Amino acid sequence: MKHLKLAVLGAICAAAFANPAFAELKPGDKAPAFTAPAYLAGEAFTFELADALEKGPVVVYFFPAANTPGCNVEAALFSQAVDKFKAHGASVIGVTAGNVDQLAEFSSNTETCGGKFPVAADTGAKIAAEYDAVLDKKPGWADRTSYVVAPDGTIAAAYSDLNPNRHVREMLAAVEALEK
């Protein structure tokens, strides 16, 4: 019931920002390499995309801000599906410029990431800018845009929509398609 309430609240918040967004990086484009401070289950570490790609495809999902309704819904959905991504050899990283001081707690909270995947701090939305994933209405924050980066470092899929509900489904389908 709580997740349903969060989903409804997230949809309302997404409607409030109601500007359709479209990912600018396209399949086949080179994914910008990045290194960022990150948290997994509350523990700080440095995330490097290049290192993650050595193990398989990486879902890089940008979200506006930790501990906001739509972002909490999206994180919970990725947390619930992370084992499906792992079954296909893929890993997940969330990236945000908003509320980065709350990422340690957000990464371990059982109602968001649940310690199942890392989240990275993108202070100033610099990484988001490289991925053409900056929120138009709030340029210091990331838009809700998800990418699958193939092990060769190219974009395999992109999906952009402020509504958090389809990102997991779209990214999982893209990861599955890499195996075909």
Short mmCIF file of N, CA and C in Angstrom, two decimals:
data_model
loop_
_atom_site.label_atom_id
_atom_site.label_comp_id
_atom_site.label_asym_id
_atom_site.label_seq_id
_atom_site.Cartn_x
_atom_site.Cartn_y
_atom_site.Cartn_z
N MET A 1 0.82 -1.19 0.00
CA MET A 1 0.00 0.00 0.00
C MET A 1 0.87 1.25 0.00
N LYS A 2 1.97 1.18 0.78
CA LYS A 2 2.85 2.34 0.87
C LYS A 2 3.47 2.66 -0.49
N HIS A 3 3.87 1.59 -1.25
CA HIS A 3 4.47 1.81 -2.57
C HIS A 3 3.45 2.38 -3.54
N LEU A 4 2.16 1.97 -3.39
CA LEU A 4 1.12 2.52 -4.25
C LEU A 4 0.95 4.01 -3.99
N LYS A 5 0.95 4.39 -2.71
CA LYS A 5 0.84 5.81 -2.37
C LYS A 5 2.03 6.58 -2.93
N LEU A 6 3.24 6.00 -2.81
CA LEU A 6 4.43 6.66 -3.35
C LEU A 6 4.34 6.79 -4.87
N ALA A 7 3.81 5.75 -5.53
CA ALA A 7 3.69 5.79 -6.99
C ALA A 7 2.73 6.89 -7.42
N VAL A 8 1.60 7.01 -6.71
CA VAL A 8 0.63 8.04 -7.03
C VAL A 8 1.23 9.42 -6.79
N LEU A 9 1.90 9.59 -5.66
CA LEU A 9 2.52 10.86 -5.34
C LEU A 9 3.61 11.19 -6.37
N GLY A 10 4.38 10.18 -6.78
CA GLY A 10 5.41 10.39 -7.79
C GLY A 10 4.83 10.82 -9.12
N ALA A 11 3.71 10.22 -9.51
CA ALA A 11 3.06 10.60 -10.76
C ALA A 11 2.55 12.04 -10.70
N ILE A 12 2.03 12.43 -9.54
CA ILE A 12 1.56 13.81 -9.37
C ILE A 12 2.73 14.78 -9.50
N CYS A 13 3.85 14.46 -8.84
CA CYS A 13 5.03 15.33 -8.93
C CYS A 13 5.56 15.39 -10.36
N ALA A 14 5.54 14.28 -11.04
CA ALA A 14 6.01 14.27 -12.43
C ALA A 14 5.12 15.16 -13.29
N ALA A 15 3.84 15.10 -13.04
CA ALA A 15 2.92 15.94 -13.81
C ALA A 15 3.17 17.42 -13.54
N ALA A 16 3.60 17.73 -12.33
CA ALA A 16 3.87 19.12 -11.99
C ALA A 16 5.02 19.69 -12.82
N PHE A 17 5.97 18.83 -13.18
CA PHE A 17 7.09 19.26 -14.00
C PHE A 17 6.79 19.11 -15.49
N ALA A 18 5.68 18.56 -15.82
CA ALA A 18 5.14 18.15 -17.11
C ALA A 18 5.77 18.68 -18.38
N ASN A 19 7.01 18.62 -18.52
CA ASN A 19 7.67 18.96 -19.77
C ASN A 19 8.23 17.66 -20.32
N PRO A 20 7.74 17.14 -21.45
CA PRO A 20 8.31 15.90 -21.93
C PRO A 20 9.79 16.09 -22.23
N ALA A 21 10.57 15.12 -21.83
CA ALA A 21 12.01 15.21 -22.03
C ALA A 21 12.45 14.06 -22.93
N PHE A 22 13.46 14.29 -23.70
CA PHE A 22 13.96 13.27 -24.59
C PHE A 22 15.48 13.18 -24.43
N ALA A 23 15.96 11.98 -24.21
CA ALA A 23 17.39 11.78 -24.06
C ALA A 23 18.08 12.17 -25.36
N GLU A 24 19.15 12.93 -25.22
CA GLU A 24 19.87 13.38 -26.41
C GLU A 24 20.90 12.36 -26.89
N LEU A 25 21.52 11.62 -25.96
CA LEU A 25 22.45 10.60 -26.40
C LEU A 25 21.66 9.45 -27.00
N LYS A 26 22.10 8.97 -28.11
CA LYS A 26 21.38 7.93 -28.85
C LYS A 26 22.16 6.63 -28.84
N PRO A 27 21.47 5.51 -29.07
CA PRO A 27 22.19 4.24 -29.18
C PRO A 27 23.30 4.34 -30.21
N GLY A 28 24.45 3.83 -29.83
CA GLY A 28 25.65 3.89 -30.67
C GLY A 28 26.59 5.01 -30.29
N ASP A 29 26.09 6.06 -29.61
CA ASP A 29 26.95 7.14 -29.13
C ASP A 29 27.89 6.62 -28.06
N LYS A 30 29.06 7.21 -27.98
CA LYS A 30 30.00 6.87 -26.91
C LYS A 30 29.48 7.45 -25.60
N ALA A 31 29.41 6.64 -24.58
CA ALA A 31 28.98 7.11 -23.26
C ALA A 31 30.12 7.86 -22.60
N PRO A 32 29.86 9.05 -22.08
CA PRO A 32 30.93 9.77 -21.38
C PRO A 32 31.41 8.99 -20.15
N ALA A 33 32.71 8.84 -20.04
CA ALA A 33 33.27 8.17 -18.86
C ALA A 33 33.14 9.10 -17.67
N PHE A 34 32.94 8.54 -16.50
CA PHE A 34 32.88 9.38 -15.30
C PHE A 34 33.31 8.62 -14.07
N THR A 35 33.79 9.38 -13.12
CA THR A 35 34.14 8.91 -11.78
C THR A 35 33.42 9.84 -10.82
N ALA A 36 32.80 9.27 -9.79
CA ALA A 36 32.03 10.10 -8.87
C ALA A 36 32.00 9.50 -7.47
N PRO A 37 31.89 10.35 -6.45
CA PRO A 37 31.69 9.82 -5.10
C PRO A 37 30.32 9.15 -5.05
N ALA A 38 30.25 7.99 -4.41
CA ALA A 38 29.01 7.23 -4.39
C ALA A 38 28.82 6.55 -3.04
N TYR A 39 27.62 6.00 -2.87
CA TYR A 39 27.28 5.27 -1.64
C TYR A 39 26.56 4.00 -2.00
N LEU A 40 26.89 2.94 -1.28
CA LEU A 40 26.19 1.67 -1.39
C LEU A 40 25.90 1.22 0.03
N ALA A 41 24.64 1.07 0.37
CA ALA A 41 24.22 0.68 1.72
C ALA A 41 24.83 1.60 2.78
N GLY A 42 24.92 2.88 2.44
CA GLY A 42 25.43 3.87 3.38
C GLY A 42 26.94 4.02 3.42
N GLU A 43 27.65 3.17 2.72
CA GLU A 43 29.12 3.20 2.71
C GLU A 43 29.63 3.98 1.51
N ALA A 44 30.53 4.92 1.77
CA ALA A 44 31.11 5.75 0.71
C ALA A 44 32.17 4.99 -0.07
N PHE A 45 32.23 5.24 -1.37
CA PHE A 45 33.28 4.71 -2.24
C PHE A 45 33.32 5.57 -3.49
N THR A 46 34.28 5.31 -4.35
CA THR A 46 34.38 6.04 -5.62
C THR A 46 33.91 5.12 -6.73
N PHE A 47 32.89 5.55 -7.46
CA PHE A 47 32.36 4.78 -8.58
C PHE A 47 33.08 5.21 -9.85
N GLU A 48 33.53 4.23 -10.63
CA GLU A 48 34.13 4.50 -11.93
C GLU A 48 33.38 3.70 -12.98
N LEU A 49 32.80 4.38 -13.94
CA LEU A 49 32.04 3.70 -14.99
C LEU A 49 32.91 2.67 -15.71
N ALA A 50 34.14 3.02 -16.01
CA ALA A 50 35.03 2.10 -16.74
C ALA A 50 35.20 0.78 -15.98
N ASP A 51 35.35 0.85 -14.67
CA ASP A 51 35.50 -0.37 -13.87
C ASP A 51 34.22 -1.21 -13.91
N ALA A 52 33.08 -0.55 -13.79
CA ALA A 52 31.80 -1.27 -13.81
C ALA A 52 31.57 -1.94 -15.16
N LEU A 53 31.97 -1.28 -16.26
CA LEU A 53 31.77 -1.84 -17.60
C LEU A 53 32.62 -3.09 -17.85
N GLU A 54 33.70 -3.24 -17.10
CA GLU A 54 34.52 -4.46 -17.23
C GLU A 54 33.74 -5.70 -16.81
N LYS A 55 32.70 -5.51 -16.01
CA LYS A 55 31.90 -6.63 -15.49
C LYS A 55 30.63 -6.87 -16.29
N GLY A 56 30.28 -5.93 -17.20
CA GLY A 56 29.05 -6.09 -17.99
C GLY A 56 28.37 -4.75 -18.23
N PRO A 57 27.18 -4.79 -18.82
CA PRO A 57 26.45 -3.55 -19.08
C PRO A 57 26.10 -2.82 -17.78
N VAL A 58 25.96 -1.50 -17.89
CA VAL A 58 25.63 -0.69 -16.73
C VAL A 58 24.41 0.17 -17.05
N VAL A 59 23.43 0.11 -16.18
CA VAL A 59 22.29 1.01 -16.27
C VAL A 59 22.67 2.24 -15.46
N VAL A 60 22.77 3.37 -16.15
CA VAL A 60 23.06 4.65 -15.50
C VAL A 60 21.75 5.42 -15.53
N TYR A 61 21.15 5.57 -14.35
CA TYR A 61 19.89 6.31 -14.34
C TYR A 61 20.06 7.59 -13.55
N PHE A 62 19.69 8.69 -14.19
CA PHE A 62 19.75 10.01 -13.58
C PHE A 62 18.40 10.31 -12.96
N PHE A 63 18.42 10.90 -11.77
CA PHE A 63 17.18 11.28 -11.10
C PHE A 63 17.37 12.64 -10.46
N PRO A 64 16.28 13.42 -10.35
CA PRO A 64 16.41 14.80 -9.88
C PRO A 64 17.01 14.97 -8.48
N ALA A 65 16.47 14.28 -7.47
CA ALA A 65 16.96 14.52 -6.11
C ALA A 65 16.58 13.38 -5.17
N ALA A 66 17.50 13.01 -4.32
CA ALA A 66 17.24 12.00 -3.30
C ALA A 66 16.13 12.48 -2.36
N ASN A 67 15.37 11.52 -1.89
CA ASN A 67 14.31 11.77 -0.90
C ASN A 67 13.24 12.74 -1.38
N THR A 68 12.88 12.60 -2.64
CA THR A 68 11.73 13.31 -3.19
C THR A 68 10.76 12.23 -3.70
N PRO A 69 9.48 12.52 -3.75
CA PRO A 69 8.51 11.45 -4.03
C PRO A 69 8.77 10.60 -5.27
N GLY A 70 8.92 11.20 -6.45
CA GLY A 70 9.13 10.43 -7.66
C GLY A 70 10.46 9.67 -7.65
N CYS A 71 11.47 10.29 -7.08
CA CYS A 71 12.79 9.65 -7.02
C CYS A 71 12.80 8.48 -6.04
N ASN A 72 12.03 8.60 -4.97
CA ASN A 72 11.90 7.48 -4.03
C ASN A 72 11.21 6.30 -4.71
N VAL A 73 10.17 6.58 -5.48
CA VAL A 73 9.47 5.54 -6.22
C VAL A 73 10.42 4.85 -7.19
N GLU A 74 11.15 5.65 -7.96
CA GLU A 74 12.06 5.08 -8.96
C GLU A 74 13.14 4.23 -8.31
N ALA A 75 13.72 4.72 -7.22
CA ALA A 75 14.75 3.95 -6.52
C ALA A 75 14.18 2.64 -5.99
N ALA A 76 12.98 2.68 -5.44
CA ALA A 76 12.35 1.45 -4.93
C ALA A 76 12.12 0.46 -6.07
N LEU A 77 11.68 0.95 -7.22
CA LEU A 77 11.46 0.06 -8.37
C LEU A 77 12.76 -0.56 -8.85
N PHE A 78 13.84 0.22 -8.93
CA PHE A 78 15.14 -0.35 -9.31
C PHE A 78 15.60 -1.35 -8.26
N SER A 79 15.40 -1.03 -6.98
CA SER A 79 15.80 -1.94 -5.91
C SER A 79 15.08 -3.29 -6.02
N GLN A 80 13.79 -3.24 -6.31
CA GLN A 80 13.01 -4.47 -6.45
C GLN A 80 13.44 -5.29 -7.66
N ALA A 81 13.99 -4.64 -8.68
CA ALA A 81 14.34 -5.33 -9.93
C ALA A 81 15.84 -5.60 -10.07
N VAL A 82 16.65 -5.20 -9.11
CA VAL A 82 18.10 -5.29 -9.29
C VAL A 82 18.57 -6.72 -9.55
N ASP A 83 17.93 -7.71 -8.95
CA ASP A 83 18.34 -9.10 -9.20
C ASP A 83 18.06 -9.51 -10.64
N LYS A 84 17.03 -8.96 -11.26
CA LYS A 84 16.76 -9.24 -12.67
C LYS A 84 17.86 -8.68 -13.55
N PHE A 85 18.34 -7.48 -13.21
CA PHE A 85 19.46 -6.90 -13.97
C PHE A 85 20.71 -7.75 -13.79
N LYS A 86 20.98 -8.14 -12.55
CA LYS A 86 22.17 -8.96 -12.26
C LYS A 86 22.11 -10.30 -13.00
N ALA A 87 20.91 -10.86 -13.15
CA ALA A 87 20.76 -12.14 -13.86
C ALA A 87 21.20 -12.02 -15.32
N HIS A 88 21.21 -10.80 -15.84
CA HIS A 88 21.66 -10.56 -17.21
C HIS A 88 23.06 -9.95 -17.24
N GLY A 89 23.75 -9.99 -16.11
CA GLY A 89 25.12 -9.50 -16.03
C GLY A 89 25.24 -7.99 -15.94
N ALA A 90 24.13 -7.30 -15.70
CA ALA A 90 24.14 -5.83 -15.66
C ALA A 90 24.15 -5.31 -14.22
N SER A 91 24.71 -4.12 -14.07
CA SER A 91 24.67 -3.43 -12.78
C SER A 91 23.90 -2.13 -12.97
N VAL A 92 23.52 -1.53 -11.84
CA VAL A 92 22.73 -0.30 -11.84
C VAL A 92 23.43 0.74 -10.99
N ILE A 93 23.45 1.98 -11.46
CA ILE A 93 23.95 3.11 -10.67
C ILE A 93 22.97 4.27 -10.86
N GLY A 94 22.53 4.84 -9.76
CA GLY A 94 21.72 6.05 -9.81
C GLY A 94 22.63 7.25 -9.67
N VAL A 95 22.35 8.32 -10.38
CA VAL A 95 23.19 9.52 -10.34
C VAL A 95 22.29 10.74 -10.14
N THR A 96 22.64 11.58 -9.16
CA THR A 96 21.84 12.77 -8.90
C THR A 96 22.70 13.95 -8.48
N ALA A 97 22.18 15.13 -8.79
CA ALA A 97 22.81 16.36 -8.32
C ALA A 97 22.01 16.97 -7.17
N GLY A 98 20.82 16.45 -6.93
CA GLY A 98 19.94 17.01 -5.91
C GLY A 98 20.04 16.29 -4.58
N ASN A 99 20.13 17.04 -3.51
CA ASN A 99 20.19 16.49 -2.15
C ASN A 99 21.33 15.48 -1.97
N VAL A 100 22.49 15.80 -2.53
CA VAL A 100 23.62 14.87 -2.46
C VAL A 100 24.08 14.62 -1.02
N ASP A 101 23.78 15.54 -0.12
CA ASP A 101 24.13 15.35 1.28
C ASP A 101 23.29 14.25 1.94
N GLN A 102 22.26 13.77 1.26
CA GLN A 102 21.38 12.74 1.79
C GLN A 102 21.61 11.37 1.16
N LEU A 103 22.61 11.25 0.30
CA LEU A 103 22.80 10.00 -0.45
C LEU A 103 23.18 8.81 0.41
N ALA A 104 23.95 9.00 1.45
CA ALA A 104 24.33 7.87 2.30
C ALA A 104 23.07 7.21 2.87
N GLU A 105 22.19 8.02 3.43
CA GLU A 105 20.94 7.49 3.99
C GLU A 105 20.05 6.93 2.90
N PHE A 106 19.93 7.65 1.79
CA PHE A 106 19.09 7.23 0.67
C PHE A 106 19.54 5.86 0.14
N SER A 107 20.84 5.63 0.09
CA SER A 107 21.37 4.38 -0.45
C SER A 107 21.05 3.17 0.42
N SER A 108 20.85 3.38 1.70
CA SER A 108 20.59 2.26 2.59
C SER A 108 19.13 2.14 3.02
N ASN A 109 18.35 3.16 2.78
CA ASN A 109 16.95 3.17 3.20
C ASN A 109 16.18 2.04 2.51
N THR A 110 15.49 1.22 3.29
CA THR A 110 14.75 0.09 2.71
C THR A 110 13.58 0.53 1.85
N GLU A 111 13.18 1.78 1.94
CA GLU A 111 12.07 2.27 1.12
C GLU A 111 12.57 2.91 -0.18
N THR A 112 13.88 3.00 -0.37
CA THR A 112 14.44 3.55 -1.61
C THR A 112 15.39 2.50 -2.21
N CYS A 113 16.66 2.70 -2.07
CA CYS A 113 17.64 1.80 -2.70
C CYS A 113 17.81 0.48 -1.95
N GLY A 114 17.55 0.50 -0.67
CA GLY A 114 17.64 -0.72 0.12
C GLY A 114 19.02 -1.34 0.16
N GLY A 115 20.06 -0.56 -0.14
CA GLY A 115 21.42 -1.11 -0.14
C GLY A 115 21.70 -2.05 -1.29
N LYS A 116 20.84 -2.07 -2.30
CA LYS A 116 20.98 -3.03 -3.39
C LYS A 116 21.75 -2.52 -4.59
N PHE A 117 21.89 -1.20 -4.72
CA PHE A 117 22.67 -0.62 -5.81
C PHE A 117 23.20 0.73 -5.35
N PRO A 118 24.29 1.19 -5.93
CA PRO A 118 24.87 2.46 -5.51
C PRO A 118 24.19 3.68 -6.13
N VAL A 119 24.37 4.80 -5.45
CA VAL A 119 23.95 6.10 -5.98
C VAL A 119 25.14 7.04 -5.91
N ALA A 120 25.31 7.83 -6.95
CA ALA A 120 26.48 8.72 -7.05
C ALA A 120 26.07 10.18 -6.98
N ALA A 121 26.94 10.96 -6.38
CA ALA A 121 26.73 12.41 -6.25
C ALA A 121 27.30 13.11 -7.48
N ASP A 122 26.47 13.92 -8.08
CA ASP A 122 26.84 14.67 -9.28
C ASP A 122 26.70 16.17 -8.98
N THR A 123 27.54 16.65 -8.09
CA THR A 123 27.47 18.05 -7.67
C THR A 123 27.60 18.97 -8.87
N GLY A 124 26.63 19.88 -9.01
CA GLY A 124 26.63 20.80 -10.13
C GLY A 124 26.09 20.21 -11.42
N ALA A 125 25.62 18.97 -11.38
CA ALA A 125 25.04 18.28 -12.55
C ALA A 125 26.02 18.21 -13.73
N LYS A 126 27.30 18.07 -13.43
CA LYS A 126 28.31 18.00 -14.50
C LYS A 126 28.21 16.71 -15.31
N ILE A 127 28.01 15.59 -14.62
CA ILE A 127 27.86 14.32 -15.33
C ILE A 127 26.56 14.33 -16.12
N ALA A 128 25.50 14.81 -15.49
CA ALA A 128 24.20 14.91 -16.18
C ALA A 128 24.34 15.73 -17.46
N ALA A 129 25.10 16.81 -17.41
CA ALA A 129 25.29 17.65 -18.60
C ALA A 129 25.98 16.86 -19.72
N GLU A 130 26.97 16.04 -19.37
CA GLU A 130 27.67 15.23 -20.38
C GLU A 130 26.73 14.21 -21.02
N TYR A 131 25.72 13.79 -20.25
CA TYR A 131 24.75 12.82 -20.75
C TYR A 131 23.47 13.48 -21.27
N ASP A 132 23.49 14.81 -21.43
CA ASP A 132 22.32 15.54 -21.89
C ASP A 132 21.10 15.19 -21.04
N ALA A 133 21.30 15.18 -19.72
CA ALA A 133 20.24 14.79 -18.80
C ALA A 133 20.05 15.84 -17.70
N VAL A 134 20.06 17.11 -18.09
CA VAL A 134 19.86 18.19 -17.12
C VAL A 134 18.39 18.60 -17.16
N LEU A 135 17.81 18.80 -15.99
CA LEU A 135 16.41 19.18 -15.88
C LEU A 135 16.24 20.63 -16.34
N ASP A 136 15.47 20.84 -17.39
CA ASP A 136 15.28 22.18 -17.96
C ASP A 136 14.79 23.19 -16.92
N LYS A 137 13.83 22.79 -16.12
CA LYS A 137 13.22 23.72 -15.16
C LYS A 137 14.07 23.95 -13.92
N LYS A 138 15.11 23.14 -13.74
CA LYS A 138 15.99 23.28 -12.59
C LYS A 138 17.39 22.84 -13.03
N PRO A 139 18.13 23.69 -13.74
CA PRO A 139 19.39 23.30 -14.37
C PRO A 139 20.47 22.73 -13.44
N GLY A 140 20.38 22.94 -12.16
CA GLY A 140 21.35 22.35 -11.25
C GLY A 140 21.05 20.91 -10.88
N TRP A 141 19.96 20.39 -11.41
CA TRP A 141 19.54 19.02 -11.12
C TRP A 141 19.51 18.20 -12.40
N ALA A 142 19.55 16.89 -12.23
CA ALA A 142 19.44 15.97 -13.36
C ALA A 142 17.98 15.75 -13.71
N ASP A 143 17.73 15.49 -14.97
CA ASP A 143 16.43 15.07 -15.44
C ASP A 143 16.28 13.59 -15.11
N ARG A 144 15.10 13.05 -15.26
CA ARG A 144 14.89 11.61 -15.05
C ARG A 144 15.14 10.93 -16.39
N THR A 145 16.37 10.54 -16.61
CA THR A 145 16.81 9.92 -17.86
C THR A 145 17.64 8.69 -17.52
N SER A 146 17.36 7.59 -18.22
CA SER A 146 18.07 6.34 -17.98
C SER A 146 18.77 5.87 -19.25
N TYR A 147 19.93 5.30 -19.06
CA TYR A 147 20.72 4.77 -20.17
C TYR A 147 21.19 3.36 -19.84
N VAL A 148 21.29 2.53 -20.85
CA VAL A 148 22.03 1.29 -20.74
C VAL A 148 23.32 1.53 -21.50
N VAL A 149 24.44 1.35 -20.81
CA VAL A 149 25.75 1.48 -21.43
C VAL A 149 26.28 0.06 -21.64
N ALA A 150 26.55 -0.28 -22.89
CA ALA A 150 27.06 -1.61 -23.23
C ALA A 150 28.50 -1.73 -22.75
N PRO A 151 28.99 -2.97 -22.58
CA PRO A 151 30.36 -3.15 -22.11
C PRO A 151 31.43 -2.48 -22.97
N ASP A 152 31.12 -2.21 -24.25
CA ASP A 152 32.10 -1.53 -25.11
C ASP A 152 32.08 -0.02 -24.91
N GLY A 153 31.24 0.47 -23.97
CA GLY A 153 31.22 1.89 -23.67
C GLY A 153 30.29 2.72 -24.53
N THR A 154 29.45 2.07 -25.32
CA THR A 154 28.49 2.81 -26.14
C THR A 154 27.11 2.75 -25.51
N ILE A 155 26.30 3.73 -25.85
CA ILE A 155 24.92 3.75 -25.38
C ILE A 155 24.14 2.67 -26.14
N ALA A 156 23.51 1.77 -25.40
CA ALA A 156 22.70 0.72 -26.01
C ALA A 156 21.24 1.11 -26.04
N ALA A 157 20.81 1.93 -25.07
CA ALA A 157 19.42 2.37 -25.00
C ALA A 157 19.33 3.61 -24.14
N ALA A 158 18.31 4.41 -24.41
CA ALA A 158 18.06 5.62 -23.63
C ALA A 158 16.55 5.78 -23.44
N TYR A 159 16.18 6.28 -22.28
CA TYR A 159 14.77 6.53 -22.00
C TYR A 159 14.68 7.74 -21.09
N SER A 160 13.83 8.69 -21.44
CA SER A 160 13.69 9.91 -20.65
C SER A 160 12.22 10.22 -20.45
N ASP A 161 11.82 10.32 -19.19
CA ASP A 161 10.44 10.63 -18.84
C ASP A 161 10.43 10.98 -17.36
N LEU A 162 9.83 12.10 -16.99
CA LEU A 162 9.79 12.47 -15.58
C LEU A 162 8.95 11.50 -14.74
N ASN A 163 8.03 10.79 -15.35
CA ASN A 163 7.28 9.77 -14.63
C ASN A 163 8.22 8.60 -14.36
N PRO A 164 8.41 8.22 -13.10
CA PRO A 164 9.38 7.18 -12.76
C PRO A 164 8.95 5.76 -13.07
N ASN A 165 7.72 5.53 -13.43
CA ASN A 165 7.18 4.18 -13.44
C ASN A 165 7.68 3.26 -14.57
N ARG A 166 8.17 3.76 -15.68
CA ARG A 166 8.56 2.88 -16.79
C ARG A 166 10.06 2.71 -16.96
N HIS A 167 10.86 3.43 -16.21
CA HIS A 167 12.31 3.37 -16.41
C HIS A 167 12.87 1.97 -16.21
N VAL A 168 12.47 1.29 -15.16
CA VAL A 168 12.99 -0.05 -14.90
C VAL A 168 12.61 -0.99 -16.05
N ARG A 169 11.36 -0.96 -16.45
CA ARG A 169 10.89 -1.84 -17.52
C ARG A 169 11.65 -1.58 -18.82
N GLU A 170 11.83 -0.31 -19.17
CA GLU A 170 12.54 0.05 -20.40
C GLU A 170 14.01 -0.39 -20.35
N MET A 171 14.65 -0.17 -19.22
CA MET A 171 16.07 -0.52 -19.10
C MET A 171 16.27 -2.03 -19.03
N LEU A 172 15.37 -2.74 -18.36
CA LEU A 172 15.48 -4.20 -18.31
C LEU A 172 15.31 -4.80 -19.71
N ALA A 173 14.35 -4.30 -20.47
CA ALA A 173 14.16 -4.79 -21.84
C ALA A 173 15.41 -4.52 -22.68
N ALA A 174 16.03 -3.39 -22.48
CA ALA A 174 17.25 -3.06 -23.24
C ALA A 174 18.42 -3.97 -22.86
N VAL A 175 18.54 -4.26 -21.57
CA VAL A 175 19.60 -5.17 -21.11
C VAL A 175 19.36 -6.57 -21.68
N GLU A 176 18.13 -7.01 -21.66
CA GLU A 176 17.80 -8.33 -22.23
C GLU A 176 18.10 -8.38 -23.72
N ALA A 177 17.85 -7.29 -24.43
CA ALA A 177 18.10 -7.23 -25.87
C ALA A 177 19.59 -7.35 -26.20
N LEU A 178 20.46 -6.94 -25.28
CA LEU A 178 21.90 -7.05 -25.50
C LEU A 178 22.34 -8.51 -25.63
N GLU A 179 21.60 -9.40 -25.04
CA GLU A 179 21.96 -10.82 -25.05
C GLU A 179 21.56 -11.52 -26.35
N LYS A 180 20.73 -10.87 -27.14
CA LYS A 180 20.23 -11.51 -28.36
C LYS A 180 21.18 -11.35 -29.51
#
